[in-house]
Amino acid sequence: MIWAQSPDRVIGLDGGMPWHLPEDLKHFKDRTLGHPVVMGRRTWESFPERFRPLPDRTNIVVSRTLDADDAAGDAVRATGAVVAADFGAGLHAASEADGLDLVWVIGGATLYEQALDVATLAEVTVIDTDVSGDAHAPALDARWRLTQADPSPDGWHTSAEGLRYRFERWERPA
Ligand SMILES: NC(=O)c1ccc[n+]([C@@H]2O[C@H](COP(=O)([O-])OP(=O)(O)OC[C@H]3O[C@@H](n4cnc5c(N)ncnc54)[C@H](OP(=O)(O)O)[C@@H]3O)[C@@H](O)[C@H]2O)c1
């Protein structure tokens, strides 16, 4: 799983992200490039049309409605993305495309909740901002360990626009 959150786990507001942090977009690209990305329909719709599908990654969009609606589903498939009827079908499509060695679940909140049982890695960008939101990252329980923090577990980078952020890696035994 990979996401960016505020300290109180906000990841989204009104179908978008309540911050602009190019350094995090670069981090996301560096981590996910070359691997399948599985996302919910609302996350797919949050990307501007010119940016989807995300290039050089098999894009898998989990959606009951797109799966059931031929025209809407075909419009998404026409971009090169794969439509999956549920989360399990999304993972299956990812394994068909690239093998299951590394599949990224890229959100949103509903997909992270479903991925918690199978995921063993969470790349979390913590952004030091106080925002309200309507989508939240899942809580990682005691099985998860912080295995890497950049620059450090309580340190911050400062973005060109003055936003403080930290990259954390959390892992859980399979
Ligand atoms: N900060 C970050 O790193 C980050 C990352 C990703 C997203 N976000 C934000 O998160 C928000 C979107 O998250 P969200 O939780 O509202 O939506 P979401 O998880 O992106 O999408 C939800 C939709 O996915 C489909 N879906 C989910 N589980 C399914 C299942 N088991 N079977 C079939 N379809 C399923 C459904 O689509 P249908 O209704 O079509 O059936 C559902 O309405 C946005 O604000 C976005 O910007 C933030």
Tab-separated table of C-alpha atoms and ligand atoms in Angstrom:
chain	number	residue	atom	x	y	z
A	1	MET	CA	0.000	0.000	0.000
A	2	ILE	CA	1.144	3.540	-0.556
A	3	TRP	CA	-0.450	6.780	0.581
A	4	ALA	CA	0.155	10.295	1.888
A	5	GLN	CA	-1.590	11.404	5.062
A	6	SER	CA	-1.792	14.194	7.583
A	7	PRO	CA	-0.716	13.303	11.153
A	8	ASP	CA	-4.348	12.452	11.959
A	9	ARG	CA	-4.632	10.146	8.918
A	10	VAL	CA	-6.560	12.377	6.512
A	11	ILE	CA	-5.872	11.275	2.918
A	12	GLY	CA	-8.628	12.979	0.936
A	13	LEU	CA	-11.262	15.680	0.757
A	14	ASP	CA	-14.031	16.140	-1.808
A	15	GLY	CA	-12.539	13.572	-4.170
A	16	GLY	CA	-9.041	15.028	-4.135
A	17	MET	CA	-6.043	15.482	-1.884
A	18	PRO	CA	-6.082	18.517	0.433
A	19	TRP	CA	-2.465	19.529	-0.271
A	20	HIS	CA	-0.062	19.953	-3.155
A	21	LEU	CA	3.270	18.230	-2.571
A	22	PRO	CA	5.239	17.538	-5.779
A	23	GLU	CA	7.953	15.800	-3.722
A	24	ASP	CA	5.380	13.193	-2.702
A	25	LEU	CA	4.126	12.740	-6.274
A	26	LYS	CA	7.723	12.014	-7.305
A	27	HIS	CA	8.107	9.525	-4.439
A	28	PHE	CA	4.858	7.825	-5.492
A	29	LYS	CA	6.061	7.589	-9.084
A	30	ASP	CA	9.503	6.256	-8.096
A	31	ARG	CA	7.973	3.521	-5.945
A	32	THR	CA	5.181	2.386	-8.256
A	33	LEU	CA	6.737	2.654	-11.722
A	34	GLY	CA	6.823	-0.722	-13.456
A	35	HIS	CA	4.382	-2.384	-11.064
A	36	PRO	CA	0.626	-2.869	-11.269
A	37	VAL	CA	-1.450	-0.334	-9.328
A	38	VAL	CA	-4.855	-1.274	-7.926
A	39	MET	CA	-7.271	1.530	-7.053
A	40	GLY	CA	-10.905	2.230	-6.286
A	41	ARG	CA	-13.150	3.936	-8.818
A	42	ARG	CA	-13.175	7.242	-6.928
A	43	THR	CA	-9.367	7.386	-6.858
A	44	TRP	CA	-9.288	6.737	-10.620
A	45	GLU	CA	-11.733	9.604	-11.087
A	46	SER	CA	-9.582	11.863	-8.901
A	47	PHE	CA	-6.819	11.848	-11.540
A	48	PRO	CA	-7.136	14.466	-14.290
A	49	GLU	CA	-8.012	12.703	-17.560
A	50	ARG	CA	-4.666	13.582	-19.125
A	51	PHE	CA	-2.848	11.738	-16.327
A	52	ARG	CA	-4.731	8.461	-16.551
A	53	PRO	CA	-3.969	5.693	-16.844
A	54	LEU	CA	-0.800	6.280	-14.845
A	55	PRO	CA	1.936	5.549	-17.408
A	56	ASP	CA	4.192	2.495	-17.353
A	57	ARG	CA	2.037	0.722	-14.787
A	58	THR	CA	-0.887	-1.662	-15.311
A	59	ASN	CA	-3.800	0.369	-13.917
A	60	ILE	CA	-6.554	-1.710	-12.316
A	61	VAL	CA	-9.771	0.049	-11.327
A	62	VAL	CA	-11.982	-1.796	-8.846
A	63	SER	CA	-15.632	-0.902	-9.386
A	64	ARG	CA	-18.961	-2.639	-9.165
A	65	THR	CA	-20.643	0.059	-11.228
A	66	LEU	CA	-18.051	0.118	-14.028
A	67	ASP	CA	-18.080	-3.667	-14.160
A	68	ALA	CA	-21.868	-3.689	-14.483
A	69	ASP	CA	-22.155	-0.816	-16.961
A	70	ASP	CA	-20.735	-1.817	-20.337
A	71	ALA	CA	-20.469	1.691	-21.782
A	72	ALA	CA	-18.851	3.256	-18.715
A	73	GLY	CA	-16.588	0.232	-18.232
A	74	ASP	CA	-15.570	0.267	-21.893
A	75	ALA	CA	-14.685	3.961	-21.665
A	76	VAL	CA	-12.249	3.168	-18.860
A	77	ARG	CA	-10.900	0.074	-20.668
A	78	ALA	CA	-10.363	2.185	-23.788
A	79	THR	CA	-7.730	4.165	-21.879
A	80	GLY	CA	-5.787	0.923	-21.352
A	81	ALA	CA	-6.877	0.402	-17.751
A	82	VAL	CA	-8.357	-2.860	-16.470
A	83	VAL	CA	-11.755	-2.884	-14.728
A	84	ALA	CA	-12.145	-5.393	-11.879
A	85	ALA	CA	-15.461	-6.305	-10.235
A	86	ASP	CA	-14.027	-6.528	-6.714
A	87	PHE	CA	-10.755	-6.303	-4.803
A	88	GLY	CA	-9.905	-9.998	-5.248
A	89	ALA	CA	-10.477	-9.710	-9.004
A	90	GLY	CA	-8.220	-6.648	-8.961
A	91	LEU	CA	-5.382	-8.595	-7.346
A	92	HIS	CA	-5.965	-11.438	-9.807
A	93	ALA	CA	-5.738	-9.018	-12.727
A	94	ALA	CA	-2.499	-7.649	-11.260
A	95	SER	CA	-0.985	-11.122	-11.055
A	96	GLU	CA	-2.062	-11.886	-14.631
A	97	ALA	CA	-0.400	-8.686	-15.800
A	98	ASP	CA	2.901	-8.728	-13.963
A	99	GLY	CA	3.057	-11.553	-11.426
A	100	LEU	CA	2.324	-10.950	-7.776
A	101	ASP	CA	5.837	-10.031	-6.628
A	102	LEU	CA	4.923	-6.393	-5.996
A	103	VAL	CA	1.457	-4.956	-6.430
A	104	TRP	CA	0.684	-1.468	-5.164
A	105	VAL	CA	-2.700	-0.637	-3.702
A	106	ILE	CA	-2.911	3.116	-4.257
A	107	GLY	CA	-6.211	3.938	-2.574
A	108	GLY	CA	-8.520	5.248	-1.619
A	109	ALA	CA	-9.747	4.592	1.905
A	110	THR	CA	-12.061	1.716	0.904
A	111	LEU	CA	-9.267	-0.106	-0.924
A	112	TYR	CA	-6.739	0.287	1.899
A	113	GLU	CA	-9.243	-1.215	4.339
A	114	GLN	CA	-9.618	-4.275	2.100
A	115	ALA	CA	-5.872	-4.556	1.508
A	116	LEU	CA	-4.964	-4.552	5.212
A	117	ASP	CA	-5.391	-8.331	5.500
A	118	VAL	CA	-3.012	-9.136	2.653
A	119	ALA	CA	-0.595	-6.216	2.552
A	120	THR	CA	2.839	-6.556	4.136
A	121	LEU	CA	4.232	-3.144	3.226
A	122	ALA	CA	2.922	0.390	3.637
A	123	GLU	CA	4.811	3.375	2.264
A	124	VAL	CA	3.370	6.335	4.144
A	125	THR	CA	4.203	9.965	3.535
A	126	VAL	CA	3.302	11.953	6.630
A	127	ILE	CA	2.581	15.587	5.844
A	128	ASP	CA	2.708	18.026	8.718
A	129	THR	CA	-0.525	19.823	7.990
A	130	ASP	CA	-3.760	20.275	9.911
A	131	VAL	CA	-6.545	19.586	7.407
A	132	SER	CA	-10.017	18.147	7.657
A	133	GLY	CA	-10.974	15.387	5.255
A	134	ASP	CA	-13.579	12.821	4.325
A	135	ALA	CA	-11.220	9.930	3.513
A	136	HIS	CA	-8.790	8.428	6.002
A	137	ALA	CA	-5.883	6.000	5.973
A	138	PRO	CA	-6.374	2.804	7.955
A	139	ALA	CA	-4.839	2.464	11.414
A	140	LEU	CA	-1.869	0.088	11.327
A	141	ASP	CA	-2.122	-2.292	14.280
A	142	ALA	CA	0.685	-3.605	16.517
A	143	ARG	CA	1.780	-6.177	13.945
A	144	TRP	CA	3.155	-3.352	11.810
A	145	ARG	CA	6.655	-2.047	12.450
A	146	LEU	CA	8.251	1.178	11.300
A	147	THR	CA	11.302	-0.124	9.416
A	148	GLN	CA	12.477	3.046	7.730
A	149	ALA	CA	11.948	6.782	8.190
A	150	ASP	CA	13.377	9.465	5.956
A	151	PRO	CA	14.850	11.731	7.241
A	152	SER	CA	14.217	10.149	10.711
A	153	PRO	CA	11.266	8.955	12.857
A	154	ASP	CA	10.674	12.454	14.217
A	155	GLY	CA	12.429	14.579	11.610
A	156	TRP	CA	11.004	16.405	8.602
A	157	HIS	CA	11.945	17.380	5.088
A	158	THR	CA	10.708	20.796	4.012
A	159	SER	CA	9.216	21.070	0.530
A	160	ALA	CA	9.982	23.860	-1.926
A	161	GLU	CA	6.597	25.308	-0.915
A	162	GLY	CA	7.382	25.119	2.802
A	163	LEU	CA	5.360	22.000	3.716
A	164	ARG	CA	7.038	19.607	6.152
A	165	TYR	CA	6.883	15.885	5.328
A	166	ARG	CA	8.509	12.552	6.128
A	167	PHE	CA	8.625	9.234	4.251
A	168	GLU	CA	7.868	6.214	6.450
A	169	ARG	CA	8.030	2.528	5.597
A	170	TRP	CA	5.897	0.158	7.666
A	171	GLU	CA	6.147	-3.631	7.378
A	172	ARG	CA	4.185	-6.564	8.751
A	173	PRO	CA	5.259	-10.228	8.772
A	174	ALA	CA	3.392	-12.169	6.050
B	1	LIG	N1	-3.522	10.758	0.064
B	1	LIG	C1	-3.403	9.686	-0.698
B	1	LIG	O1	-2.333	9.077	-0.777
B	1	LIG	C2	-4.599	9.191	-1.474
B	1	LIG	C3	-4.492	8.052	-2.286
B	1	LIG	C4	-5.616	7.629	-2.974
B	1	LIG	C5	-6.801	8.319	-2.858
B	1	LIG	N2	-6.866	9.405	-2.064
B	1	LIG	C6	-8.123	10.136	-1.884
B	1	LIG	O2	-9.084	9.235	-1.344
B	1	LIG	C7	-10.383	9.646	-1.794
B	1	LIG	C8	-11.035	8.467	-2.496
B	1	LIG	O3	-11.137	7.386	-1.580
B	1	LIG	P1	-12.528	6.655	-1.314
B	1	LIG	O4	-12.334	5.706	-0.198
B	1	LIG	O5	-13.583	7.694	-1.223
B	1	LIG	O6	-12.804	5.902	-2.693
B	1	LIG	P2	-11.988	4.743	-3.467
B	1	LIG	O7	-11.579	3.687	-2.505
B	1	LIG	O8	-10.960	5.347	-4.338
B	1	LIG	O9	-13.134	4.206	-4.448
B	1	LIG	C9	-14.316	3.666	-3.917
B	1	LIG	C10	-15.017	2.912	-5.006
B	1	LIG	O10	-14.253	1.783	-5.383
B	1	LIG	C11	-15.109	0.716	-5.712
B	1	LIG	N3	-14.912	-0.401	-4.787
B	1	LIG	C12	-14.277	-0.410	-3.605
B	1	LIG	N4	-14.283	-1.647	-3.074
B	1	LIG	C13	-14.934	-2.439	-3.950
B	1	LIG	C14	-15.240	-3.818	-3.985
B	1	LIG	N5	-14.861	-4.674	-3.003
B	1	LIG	N6	-15.937	-4.289	-5.049
B	1	LIG	C15	-16.288	-3.463	-6.055
B	1	LIG	N7	-16.013	-2.145	-6.095
B	1	LIG	C16	-15.343	-1.637	-5.038
B	1	LIG	C17	-16.515	1.247	-5.618
B	1	LIG	O11	-16.781	1.777	-6.919
B	1	LIG	P3	-18.252	1.800	-7.569
B	1	LIG	O12	-19.021	2.768	-6.713
B	1	LIG	O13	-18.015	2.264	-8.958
B	1	LIG	O14	-18.775	0.391	-7.489
B	1	LIG	C18	-16.374	2.354	-4.592
B	1	LIG	O15	-17.385	3.327	-4.666
B	1	LIG	C19	-10.159	10.831	-2.722
B	1	LIG	O16	-10.303	12.025	-1.965
B	1	LIG	C20	-8.724	10.654	-3.148
B	1	LIG	O17	-8.120	11.885	-3.549
B	1	LIG	C21	-5.783	9.871	-1.371
